[in-house]
């Protein structure tokens, strides 16, 4: 069987094994499998090891079990009207953005489907798509599926701010989209108003669509420099931008795969056109529970943020004591740490050693970037590891003591 074209792209480099000609699972699944194989504490994949709120899960269970509904049959492709109303209400309450739930909100099977449908809707074949790097790995794969080319602007340590001048320099006549993720995975950067305004200005000037992935919107810590702001609250953004959210991240129910997309009727309609041929629709009971949660989170967002911040601080401290150079995240689930004080070897190799010898799994950031050439091997992004802190205190303590014991043995 010949290699599908997208496997020859930069995204393919992370999942295609040229020796055996097989497609590998994503870095997240591979890391989880390695963690299980070595009995390692899994700080690789970004999922909480504590369930989301019991009341929310109860609402979904009741919705599946009662005849009062919603039914267990196909929901509308755009999502139930009350789900879309709840998203619109949420965007108004948190960001002051007015959306018509009839045609400016779309349900998606996780943010992942909204991302896929947006890129397939707006990235012209042969065009270029710009993203900040590192990036959520599905961006690279879907840009390749769309027949477009991903170009990146790196976020650099220690503060990982977006370099808007570099973005401006990277835009060309061929650019069809800019992919933004704020709060950002894995750096935790929250884009400021000034950064957003400049990105929107650029997009308008060049006629490109902005996709803003905002799944970590409710995970911004109280010491962040700026609050999160949805792209649609930036003046002029409604003509060029779509924004994406996720109940999975906001309510610690990552398996539910309830996402949404907001934007102008024209842009939402274009994305809907693709989405109806992906999943078409999903999860009526989860839509019901997520809608209730979006209307009233019953204090969960604040509680969750406080818990995550404690986890972040403890993991930072533990990594620093173990000899890593760890960077404070303003938001999200992850701490990035540079291993060069311990070893000159690239993070991809250190991650294997950590899982095997320390018993802790982490993700090398190089799997969330375009592949580096030999000359670029010294790039700092090749030396960063991503550790998830969205775990129970005892899980983090176990990981920290393993990392420190490993560091002492070296
Ligand atoms: C930046 C980013 N976008 C999207 C997603 C996926 O969201 P969902 O689980 O709702 O598909 C993730 C999950 O890790 C993510 O980190």
PDB file of C-alpha atoms in Angstrom, residues 9-218:
ATOM      1  CA  UNK A   9       4.011  15.993   5.514  1.00  0.00           C
ATOM      2  CA  UNK A  10       5.513  17.364   8.692  1.00  0.00           C
ATOM      3  CA  UNK A  11       2.581  15.914  10.660  1.00  0.00           C
ATOM      4  CA  UNK A  12       3.267  12.476   9.243  1.00  0.00           C
ATOM      5  CA  UNK A  13       6.799  12.591  10.620  1.00  0.00           C
ATOM      6  CA  UNK A  14       5.375  12.212  14.112  1.00  0.00           C
ATOM      7  CA  UNK A  15       3.102   9.265  13.409  1.00  0.00           C
ATOM      8  CA  UNK A  16       4.487   7.391  10.391  1.00  0.00           C
ATOM      9  CA  UNK A  17       7.016   4.620  10.930  1.00  0.00           C
ATOM     10  CA  UNK A  18       8.966   4.457   7.666  1.00  0.00           C
ATOM     11  CA  UNK A  19      10.681   1.154   8.525  1.00  0.00           C
ATOM     12  CA  UNK A  20       7.474  -0.821   9.000  1.00  0.00           C
ATOM     13  CA  UNK A  21       5.193   1.363   6.852  1.00  0.00           C
ATOM     14  CA  UNK A  22       2.654   1.623   9.652  1.00  0.00           C
ATOM     15  CA  UNK A  23       0.789   4.551  11.119  1.00  0.00           C
ATOM     16  CA  UNK A  24       1.483   4.948  14.816  1.00  0.00           C
ATOM     17  CA  UNK A  25      -0.955   6.132  17.460  1.00  0.00           C
ATOM     18  CA  UNK A  26      -0.525   9.789  18.536  1.00  0.00           C
ATOM     19  CA  UNK A  27       2.247  10.780  20.943  1.00  0.00           C
ATOM     20  CA  UNK A  28      -0.343  10.899  23.749  1.00  0.00           C
ATOM     21  CA  UNK A  29      -1.453   7.319  23.278  1.00  0.00           C
ATOM     22  CA  UNK A  30       2.120   6.128  22.791  1.00  0.00           C
ATOM     23  CA  UNK A  31       3.198   7.841  25.989  1.00  0.00           C
ATOM     24  CA  UNK A  32       0.293   6.376  27.949  1.00  0.00           C
ATOM     25  CA  UNK A  33       1.148   2.895  26.613  1.00  0.00           C
ATOM     26  CA  UNK A  34       4.818   3.370  27.601  1.00  0.00           C
ATOM     27  CA  UNK A  35       3.779   4.588  31.048  1.00  0.00           C
ATOM     28  CA  UNK A  36       1.601   1.502  31.520  1.00  0.00           C
ATOM     29  CA  UNK A  37       4.347  -0.817  30.280  1.00  0.00           C
ATOM     30  CA  UNK A  38       6.884   0.564  32.797  1.00  0.00           C
ATOM     31  CA  UNK A  39       4.430   1.137  35.632  1.00  0.00           C
ATOM     32  CA  UNK A  40       5.280   4.826  35.336  1.00  0.00           C
ATOM     33  CA  UNK A  41       3.287   7.718  36.750  1.00  0.00           C
ATOM     34  CA  UNK A  42       1.630   9.213  33.672  1.00  0.00           C
ATOM     35  CA  UNK A  43       2.269  12.953  33.510  1.00  0.00           C
ATOM     36  CA  UNK A  44       2.219  12.671  29.712  1.00  0.00           C
ATOM     37  CA  UNK A  45      -1.376  12.767  28.542  1.00  0.00           C
ATOM     38  CA  UNK A  46      -3.339  15.819  29.698  1.00  0.00           C
ATOM     39  CA  UNK A  47      -6.323  14.307  31.437  1.00  0.00           C
ATOM     40  CA  UNK A  48      -7.296  14.806  35.095  1.00  0.00           C
ATOM     41  CA  UNK A  49      -7.072  11.655  37.248  1.00  0.00           C
ATOM     42  CA  UNK A  50      -9.986  12.974  39.281  1.00  0.00           C
ATOM     43  CA  UNK A  51     -13.542  12.911  37.936  1.00  0.00           C
ATOM     44  CA  UNK A  52     -15.459  16.101  37.072  1.00  0.00           C
ATOM     45  CA  UNK A  53     -18.280  17.328  39.360  1.00  0.00           C
ATOM     46  CA  UNK A  54     -20.664  14.597  40.552  1.00  0.00           C
ATOM     47  CA  UNK A  55     -23.756  16.773  39.905  1.00  0.00           C
ATOM     48  CA  UNK A  56     -22.743  17.224  36.279  1.00  0.00           C
ATOM     49  CA  UNK A  57     -22.209  13.502  35.758  1.00  0.00           C
ATOM     50  CA  UNK A  58     -25.532  12.858  37.445  1.00  0.00           C
ATOM     51  CA  UNK A  59     -27.277  15.163  34.959  1.00  0.00           C
ATOM     52  CA  UNK A  60     -25.824  13.211  32.031  1.00  0.00           C
ATOM     53  CA  UNK A  61     -26.816   9.895  33.627  1.00  0.00           C
ATOM     54  CA  UNK A  62     -30.388  11.091  34.174  1.00  0.00           C
ATOM     55  CA  UNK A  63     -30.594  12.368  30.613  1.00  0.00           C
ATOM     56  CA  UNK A  64     -29.647   8.932  29.271  1.00  0.00           C
ATOM     57  CA  UNK A  65     -32.028   7.121  31.593  1.00  0.00           C
ATOM     58  CA  UNK A  66     -35.264   9.085  31.582  1.00  0.00           C
ATOM     59  CA  UNK A  67     -37.900   9.186  28.886  1.00  0.00           C
ATOM     60  CA  UNK A  68     -38.307  12.906  29.588  1.00  0.00           C
ATOM     61  CA  UNK A  69     -35.242  13.352  27.405  1.00  0.00           C
ATOM     62  CA  UNK A  70     -33.244  14.542  25.712  1.00  0.00           C
ATOM     63  CA  UNK A  71     -33.702  11.385  23.689  1.00  0.00           C
ATOM     64  CA  UNK A  72     -30.847   9.064  22.859  1.00  0.00           C
ATOM     65  CA  UNK A  73     -31.426   9.568  19.152  1.00  0.00           C
ATOM     66  CA  UNK A  74     -29.580  11.853  16.712  1.00  0.00           C
ATOM     67  CA  UNK A  75     -29.511  15.453  17.894  1.00  0.00           C
ATOM     68  CA  UNK A  76     -29.611  18.237  15.249  1.00  0.00           C
ATOM     69  CA  UNK A  77     -26.307  18.657  13.386  1.00  0.00           C
ATOM     70  CA  UNK A  78     -25.726  22.111  14.874  1.00  0.00           C
ATOM     71  CA  UNK A  79     -26.519  20.820  18.362  1.00  0.00           C
ATOM     72  CA  UNK A  80     -29.708  21.132  20.424  1.00  0.00           C
ATOM     73  CA  UNK A  81     -31.135  24.682  20.483  1.00  0.00           C
ATOM     74  CA  UNK A  82     -30.862  24.813  24.307  1.00  0.00           C
ATOM     75  CA  UNK A  83     -27.209  23.757  24.092  1.00  0.00           C
ATOM     76  CA  UNK A  84     -26.489  26.579  21.639  1.00  0.00           C
ATOM     77  CA  UNK A  85     -28.407  29.028  23.831  1.00  0.00           C
ATOM     78  CA  UNK A  86     -26.331  27.993  26.846  1.00  0.00           C
ATOM     79  CA  UNK A  87     -23.086  28.564  24.903  1.00  0.00           C
ATOM     80  CA  UNK A  88     -24.320  31.987  23.723  1.00  0.00           C
ATOM     81  CA  UNK A  89     -25.306  32.915  27.283  1.00  0.00           C
ATOM     82  CA  UNK A  90     -21.899  31.769  28.550  1.00  0.00           C
ATOM     83  CA  UNK A  91     -20.048  33.891  25.971  1.00  0.00           C
ATOM     84  CA  UNK A  92     -22.166  36.910  26.898  1.00  0.00           C
ATOM     85  CA  UNK A  93     -21.659  36.469  30.629  1.00  0.00           C
ATOM     86  CA  UNK A  94     -17.907  35.854  30.544  1.00  0.00           C
ATOM     87  CA  UNK A  95     -16.830  38.001  27.588  1.00  0.00           C
ATOM     88  CA  UNK A  96     -19.680  40.408  26.756  1.00  0.00           C
ATOM     89  CA  UNK A  97     -20.014  38.902  23.266  1.00  0.00           C
ATOM     90  CA  UNK A  98     -23.496  38.736  21.723  1.00  0.00           C
ATOM     91  CA  UNK A  99     -24.171  35.719  19.535  1.00  0.00           C
ATOM     92  CA  UNK A 100     -27.364  34.516  17.904  1.00  0.00           C
ATOM     93  CA  UNK A 101     -27.689  30.879  19.019  1.00  0.00           C
ATOM     94  CA  UNK A 102     -29.654  30.131  15.835  1.00  0.00           C
ATOM     95  CA  UNK A 103     -26.690  30.485  13.498  1.00  0.00           C
ATOM     96  CA  UNK A 104     -23.620  31.650  15.428  1.00  0.00           C
ATOM     97  CA  UNK A 105     -23.050  28.614  17.637  1.00  0.00           C
ATOM     98  CA  UNK A 106     -22.318  25.041  16.581  1.00  0.00           C
ATOM     99  CA  UNK A 107     -21.894  21.945  18.744  1.00  0.00           C
ATOM    100  CA  UNK A 108     -18.949  19.701  17.912  1.00  0.00           C
ATOM    101  CA  UNK A 109     -17.741  16.289  19.016  1.00  0.00           C
ATOM    102  CA  UNK A 110     -15.027  17.804  21.180  1.00  0.00           C
ATOM    103  CA  UNK A 111     -12.965  20.825  20.311  1.00  0.00           C
ATOM    104  CA  UNK A 112     -11.001  18.413  18.141  1.00  0.00           C
ATOM    105  CA  UNK A 113     -13.857  18.094  15.662  1.00  0.00           C
ATOM    106  CA  UNK A 114     -14.392  21.865  15.601  1.00  0.00           C
ATOM    107  CA  UNK A 115     -10.660  22.278  14.851  1.00  0.00           C
ATOM    108  CA  UNK A 116     -10.732  19.649  12.109  1.00  0.00           C
ATOM    109  CA  UNK A 117     -13.855  21.067  10.477  1.00  0.00           C
ATOM    110  CA  UNK A 118     -12.516  24.648  10.651  1.00  0.00           C
ATOM    111  CA  UNK A 119      -9.198  23.788   9.036  1.00  0.00           C
ATOM    112  CA  UNK A 120     -10.861  21.690   6.333  1.00  0.00           C
ATOM    113  CA  UNK A 121     -13.324  24.536   5.731  1.00  0.00           C
ATOM    114  CA  UNK A 122     -10.812  27.390   5.432  1.00  0.00           C
ATOM    115  CA  UNK A 123      -7.361  26.044   4.545  1.00  0.00           C
ATOM    116  CA  UNK A 124      -7.212  26.051   0.756  1.00  0.00           C
ATOM    117  CA  UNK A 125      -5.249  23.187  -0.810  1.00  0.00           C
ATOM    118  CA  UNK A 126      -1.750  24.467  -1.643  1.00  0.00           C
ATOM    119  CA  UNK A 127      -2.066  27.384   0.791  1.00  0.00           C
ATOM    120  CA  UNK A 128      -0.067  28.030   3.943  1.00  0.00           C
ATOM    121  CA  UNK A 129      -1.456  27.891   7.456  1.00  0.00           C
ATOM    122  CA  UNK A 130       0.372  29.700  10.250  1.00  0.00           C
ATOM    123  CA  UNK A 131       0.485  28.493  13.840  1.00  0.00           C
ATOM    124  CA  UNK A 132       2.487  29.273  16.927  1.00  0.00           C
ATOM    125  CA  UNK A 133       4.825  26.464  17.891  1.00  0.00           C
ATOM    126  CA  UNK A 134       4.642  24.182  19.826  1.00  0.00           C
ATOM    127  CA  UNK A 135       1.083  23.391  18.733  1.00  0.00           C
ATOM    128  CA  UNK A 136      -1.639  20.886  19.589  1.00  0.00           C
ATOM    129  CA  UNK A 137      -0.689  17.953  17.380  1.00  0.00           C
ATOM    130  CA  UNK A 138      -3.996  17.668  15.515  1.00  0.00           C
ATOM    131  CA  UNK A 139      -3.320  21.054  13.846  1.00  0.00           C
ATOM    132  CA  UNK A 140      -0.393  19.652  11.874  1.00  0.00           C
ATOM    133  CA  UNK A 141      -2.222  16.505  10.835  1.00  0.00           C
ATOM    134  CA  UNK A 142      -5.384  18.280   9.693  1.00  0.00           C
ATOM    135  CA  UNK A 143      -3.532  21.008   7.808  1.00  0.00           C
ATOM    136  CA  UNK A 144      -1.827  18.180   5.913  1.00  0.00           C
ATOM    137  CA  UNK A 145      -5.188  16.420   5.331  1.00  0.00           C
ATOM    138  CA  UNK A 146      -6.468  19.693   3.868  1.00  0.00           C
ATOM    139  CA  UNK A 147      -3.553  19.646   1.394  1.00  0.00           C
ATOM    140  CA  UNK A 148      -2.110  22.838   2.906  1.00  0.00           C
ATOM    141  CA  UNK A 149       1.282  23.501   4.439  1.00  0.00           C
ATOM    142  CA  UNK A 150       1.865  24.353   8.092  1.00  0.00           C
ATOM    143  CA  UNK A 151       4.341  27.143   8.848  1.00  0.00           C
ATOM    144  CA  UNK A 152       5.189  28.061  12.388  1.00  0.00           C
ATOM    145  CA  UNK A 153       6.305  30.924  14.579  1.00  0.00           C
ATOM    146  CA  UNK A 154       8.019  29.618  17.726  1.00  0.00           C
ATOM    147  CA  UNK A 155       7.091  30.675  21.258  1.00  0.00           C
ATOM    148  CA  UNK A 156      10.401  31.094  23.094  1.00  0.00           C
ATOM    149  CA  UNK A 157      11.410  30.528  26.715  1.00  0.00           C
ATOM    150  CA  UNK A 158      11.356  31.910  29.315  1.00  0.00           C
ATOM    151  CA  UNK A 159       8.028  33.701  28.836  1.00  0.00           C
ATOM    152  CA  UNK A 160       6.738  32.088  25.603  1.00  0.00           C
ATOM    153  CA  UNK A 161       5.072  35.282  24.331  1.00  0.00           C
ATOM    154  CA  UNK A 162       3.849  35.306  20.722  1.00  0.00           C
ATOM    155  CA  UNK A 163       6.231  37.217  18.455  1.00  0.00           C
ATOM    156  CA  UNK A 164       3.725  39.185  16.419  1.00  0.00           C
ATOM    157  CA  UNK A 165       6.454  40.769  14.275  1.00  0.00           C
ATOM    158  CA  UNK A 166       7.586  37.252  13.291  1.00  0.00           C
ATOM    159  CA  UNK A 167       3.971  36.355  12.508  1.00  0.00           C
ATOM    160  CA  UNK A 168       3.705  39.448  10.306  1.00  0.00           C
ATOM    161  CA  UNK A 169       6.898  38.444   8.510  1.00  0.00           C
ATOM    162  CA  UNK A 170       5.581  34.901   7.972  1.00  0.00           C
ATOM    163  CA  UNK A 171       2.291  35.969   6.341  1.00  0.00           C
ATOM    164  CA  UNK A 172       2.322  35.772   2.569  1.00  0.00           C
ATOM    165  CA  UNK A 173      -0.104  35.812  -0.332  1.00  0.00           C
ATOM    166  CA  UNK A 174      -0.393  32.065   0.165  1.00  0.00           C
ATOM    167  CA  UNK A 175      -1.578  32.282   3.795  1.00  0.00           C
ATOM    168  CA  UNK A 176      -5.171  31.116   4.260  1.00  0.00           C
ATOM    169  CA  UNK A 177      -5.403  30.749   8.050  1.00  0.00           C
ATOM    170  CA  UNK A 178      -3.796  31.632  11.360  1.00  0.00           C
ATOM    171  CA  UNK A 179      -4.269  29.087  14.158  1.00  0.00           C
ATOM    172  CA  UNK A 180      -4.144  30.550  17.651  1.00  0.00           C
ATOM    173  CA  UNK A 181      -4.442  28.628  20.885  1.00  0.00           C
ATOM    174  CA  UNK A 182      -4.971  30.731  23.977  1.00  0.00           C
ATOM    175  CA  UNK A 183      -4.585  29.876  26.820  1.00  0.00           C
ATOM    176  CA  UNK A 184      -1.839  27.907  25.114  1.00  0.00           C
ATOM    177  CA  UNK A 185      -1.004  24.201  25.334  1.00  0.00           C
ATOM    178  CA  UNK A 186       1.702  23.467  26.379  1.00  0.00           C
ATOM    179  CA  UNK A 187       3.255  26.804  27.441  1.00  0.00           C
ATOM    180  CA  UNK A 188       0.276  28.182  29.404  1.00  0.00           C
ATOM    181  CA  UNK A 189       0.624  31.571  27.690  1.00  0.00           C
ATOM    182  CA  UNK A 190      -2.529  33.718  27.752  1.00  0.00           C
ATOM    183  CA  UNK A 191      -2.550  36.123  24.809  1.00  0.00           C
ATOM    184  CA  UNK A 192      -2.932  39.776  25.844  1.00  0.00           C
ATOM    185  CA  UNK A 193      -5.346  42.292  24.335  1.00  0.00           C
ATOM    186  CA  UNK A 194      -2.488  44.003  22.483  1.00  0.00           C
ATOM    187  CA  UNK A 195      -1.300  40.683  20.992  1.00  0.00           C
ATOM    188  CA  UNK A 196      -4.828  39.742  19.964  1.00  0.00           C
ATOM    189  CA  UNK A 197      -5.534  43.125  18.403  1.00  0.00           C
ATOM    190  CA  UNK A 198      -2.404  42.911  16.282  1.00  0.00           C
ATOM    191  CA  UNK A 199      -3.219  39.360  15.122  1.00  0.00           C
ATOM    192  CA  UNK A 200      -6.764  40.361  14.167  1.00  0.00           C
ATOM    193  CA  UNK A 201      -5.456  43.440  12.331  1.00  0.00           C
ATOM    194  CA  UNK A 202      -3.039  41.258  10.364  1.00  0.00           C
ATOM    195  CA  UNK A 203      -5.751  38.738   9.531  1.00  0.00           C
ATOM    196  CA  UNK A 204      -8.094  41.436   8.278  1.00  0.00           C
ATOM    197  CA  UNK A 205      -5.410  43.107   6.208  1.00  0.00           C
ATOM    198  CA  UNK A 206      -4.464  39.838   4.511  1.00  0.00           C
ATOM    199  CA  UNK A 207      -7.950  38.341   4.283  1.00  0.00           C
ATOM    200  CA  UNK A 208      -7.107  35.225   6.301  1.00  0.00           C
ATOM    201  CA  UNK A 209      -9.297  33.337   8.759  1.00  0.00           C
ATOM    202  CA  UNK A 210      -8.279  33.088  12.427  1.00  0.00           C
ATOM    203  CA  UNK A 211      -9.170  29.925  14.316  1.00  0.00           C
ATOM    204  CA  UNK A 212      -8.907  30.499  18.049  1.00  0.00           C
ATOM    205  CA  UNK A 213      -8.728  27.360  20.167  1.00  0.00           C
ATOM    206  CA  UNK A 214      -9.790  28.442  23.657  1.00  0.00           C
ATOM    207  CA  UNK A 215     -10.309  25.094  25.378  1.00  0.00           C
ATOM    208  CA  UNK A 216      -8.342  26.179  28.491  1.00  0.00           C
ATOM    209  CA  UNK A 217     -10.455  29.342  28.935  1.00  0.00           C
ATOM    210  CA  UNK A 218     -11.486  28.475  32.507  1.00  0.00           C
TER     211      UNK A 218
END
